[in-house]
Amino acid sequence: MSYQPQPALPVNEVIPDLLHALDTRDEVVLQAPPGAGKTSLVPLALLSASWLGSQRILMLEPRRLAAKAAAQRLASHLGEKLGQRVGYRMRLDTKESANTRLLVVTEGVLTRMLQTDPSLEGIGLIIFDEFHERSLDADLGLALALNGRRVFRQPADGGAALKILLMSATLDDQRYAALLGGDSDPAPVIKSEGRQFPVALHYCSPWVPGEDVCQRVASKITQLIPLHEGSMLVFLPGQREIRRVAQALEGALQGLVDTNGSAGSVLLTPLYGDLSLMEQSRAIEPAPAGKRKVVLATALAESSLTIEGVSVVIDSGLSRSARFDPRSGMTRLHTGRVSRAASIQRMGRAGRVEAGHCYRLWSESQQSQLRAFSDPEILQADLAPLALQLLNWGVAHPDELAWLDAPPEAAFRQGLELLLVLQAAHKNARGQWVISEHGKAMAAFPSHPRLAHMLLVAARYGLESMACRLGAVLMERDPLVDEGADISLRLELFEQEGKGHKGLVQRWRQQSKLFASLCEGRQRGKAEGRGSKVLGEQIPVASALGFLLACAYPDRIAARRGPASFDYLLSSGRAAQLRSPDALQANEWLVIAQLGSQAGSSQEQIYLAAPLDRNLFEGALASLVETQPLIEWDKQQERFLAETQRKVGRLVLSSEAMTQLQPEVKLEALLNLVRKRGLDLLPWSDSLQQWRARVTLLRKVDLQQSQTSEWPDLSDATLLNSLDDWLGPHLAPCLNSINRLSDFEKLDLAAILSAALPWPLPQQLESLAPEKLLVPSGSRIPIDYAGEAPVLAVRLQEMFACSETPTIAGGKVTLTVHLLSPARRPLAVTQDLASFWRQGYPEVKKEMKGRYPKHPWPDDPLAAIPTSRAKPRK
């Protein structure tokens, strides 16, 4: 076959440059706007390249519909049927043959191919199409491909190099070029300018937060229907909005909308990921003669799809994505504004087959405020699947591979911890994470590790059939979201021909058969290796569903909080609530497969669950039970508590009081209580707090002079960190007498802390930072050390004849003098007595002499006799 250019498509202009670049380099970036023809023509142009020889080309597409549509389009250009030189491979659907040279695959397929053969022998080129979408599978596939190529496909070893081509309409091309070729020798970037057909861009009034997006979109469609011919593609964030807009249009366009084959001229067709491929295909096919389509789509329609007849795009500007929260271990759907790159992709759908129009339901100024690119999935996804694949690849940490955006540490660690619970991974003697044999078996399943673990465990108990069906249900959307949370209602659809969900149930059955074949293949291999299948104990039929879910979601086992409550506490510590009324409320124990909440909320809503037989914790689920000592203070009773608890995560199954408790265990519990509650739990007196402040002051003075000090650090932080050293030895002799908080009052805390001052520091403390100071009147006045600077609060008359401000610490610290009235109210605050007598005292005297006539107010205070009495003695 020789490639025949099709001049109507703009990408043809750069194909010679692309061919030349791939002749000389093993990695290239191609940037081409929507409608340029990169998906349809570039793979065919490369099939005849000399460097490819007899090898295959793999082209990755981010979605099943896009993969199948691209393969069909490529095969039609060759005048062949699918499965000849062009084929495809995806979950539940494959069409290829020994003659297939160009294989279009979904992204997860590449990961499984690499795990089977890291060298990808027989593959000459991998094309990552629409790479700007940055799915988790695409990032992982690229990282593994780069690593596998470096290790196994070096041309110096005599083999053919594995070439990599990244294609998209909106690329952060310089970053991608540097990743592929390195900072010093980045991959060449080929750019195709221009779109196949022009698109007129229209902005609308500013989008207002809280505005009803469905009403806004329906109104715009109703307005534009009479103004344009041809079909419309409308971008909405999700299925719920698609249904609401469809309902609004059926009312607003009465007589025009085709419902169930009626004579209306407008055909409403939904397009989202949970539809069957057949239903999705209806949305991208040309409209029947005499009709036009309004395709209500999610972000699924952004890339790689040519929807026949579309000349108008209406963009709501919103998208919905799943975001994983490592703190809660939950994935939540988040609706937000699209990026500028995504808005460009959406606009391009209007110019694929003819000149078109794009209506953005926001203002031009708001367009400039959009973020440049959408957040890659790797930064906001559950990374347990990625962690499993990396461990299966032999990589213990993501930093061993090259990434555009490295997986977040917290989410990756959360994924490893889940794999530990699922028995898929553990730490070796060197503290490195390694995959287990069970984990290797899990990695072969095209599903989340939770479901893979459930399927493998089910085989031990003869529950494969139920597990395969359950796994299939959990991989798809919930068709009965408003009909209660009991997951058994979904399983019943397998036997009832779908009840209006025929396409979905058909996919369930296909997926169930795929799981069954994988399970059978594994059991066959085990039988050949060891001779027989090992079964676990018998699980009662009524308990089987809850058991299987508990295998997949051990962190979502939940116990009811009260007999009549809809609230449950999860083993992970999160709170969850059934939507009342719900038949599952009668169950004390549940396993929750699906739940969600608003971001920041601590209360989850339960969407899918099954009852759990508590007796399973004594048998098949015994591995989830941990026996832990609880030695702490009961917050309600404020008393010491020591018992042994059997727990599933945070949930207590049973408890038993400890009859014997080792002294060191109770001592550690008491010290932990002080660490948790703080030093205020101890019996501090005012004089002891002053003593600590005096020591702290002298330490501070020393550190200001020289960076060392003999005086100990008695700060809260240091005391809490060293409880074992200074408090523990004094607690140990009186453990039996401390059982309530009030018992801490028995401690002689002053004696305990004074032991921290070795001789002669106690004597120096009295001379350098005395408790009281002798003032001119002969009184001994207490010094207050509690503030930033020590304070001497003394009546003004007692300081007559004193011109020098008192100091302590060998003259290094000047006291702050609070001069008081006869009623002990502050008259002046100073650290310069001489200045006060000259400048401040005359005003004080003028004001106070009439108020306190029995007390002396001499004209010259420095010559007066200091006194503590109302009248000085004669």
Short mmCIF file of N, CA, C and O in Angstrom, two decimals, residues 180 480 492 497 601 700:
data_model
loop_
_atom_site.label_atom_id
_atom_site.label_comp_id
_atom_site.label_asym_id
_atom_site.label_seq_id
_atom_site.Cartn_x
_atom_site.Cartn_y
_atom_site.Cartn_z
N LEU A 180 10.02 13.71 26.00
CA LEU A 180 10.34 12.64 25.06
C LEU A 180 11.82 12.58 24.74
O LEU A 180 12.41 11.50 24.65
N LEU A 480 -30.33 2.51 38.78
CA LEU A 480 -31.44 2.62 39.72
C LEU A 480 -31.08 3.58 40.85
O LEU A 480 -31.39 3.32 42.01
N GLU A 492 -30.60 -8.13 40.18
CA GLU A 492 -31.82 -8.74 39.68
C GLU A 492 -32.07 -8.40 38.21
O GLU A 492 -32.75 -9.14 37.50
N GLU A 497 -34.05 -8.96 31.79
CA GLU A 497 -33.87 -8.32 30.49
C GLU A 497 -33.73 -6.80 30.59
O GLU A 497 -34.12 -6.08 29.69
N SER A 601 -17.40 18.19 53.10
CA SER A 601 -18.39 17.66 54.03
C SER A 601 -17.85 16.39 54.67
O SER A 601 -17.19 15.58 54.04
N LYS A 700 17.20 32.93 78.76
CA LYS A 700 17.13 33.87 77.64
C LYS A 700 18.27 34.87 77.69
O LYS A 700 18.89 35.19 76.66
#
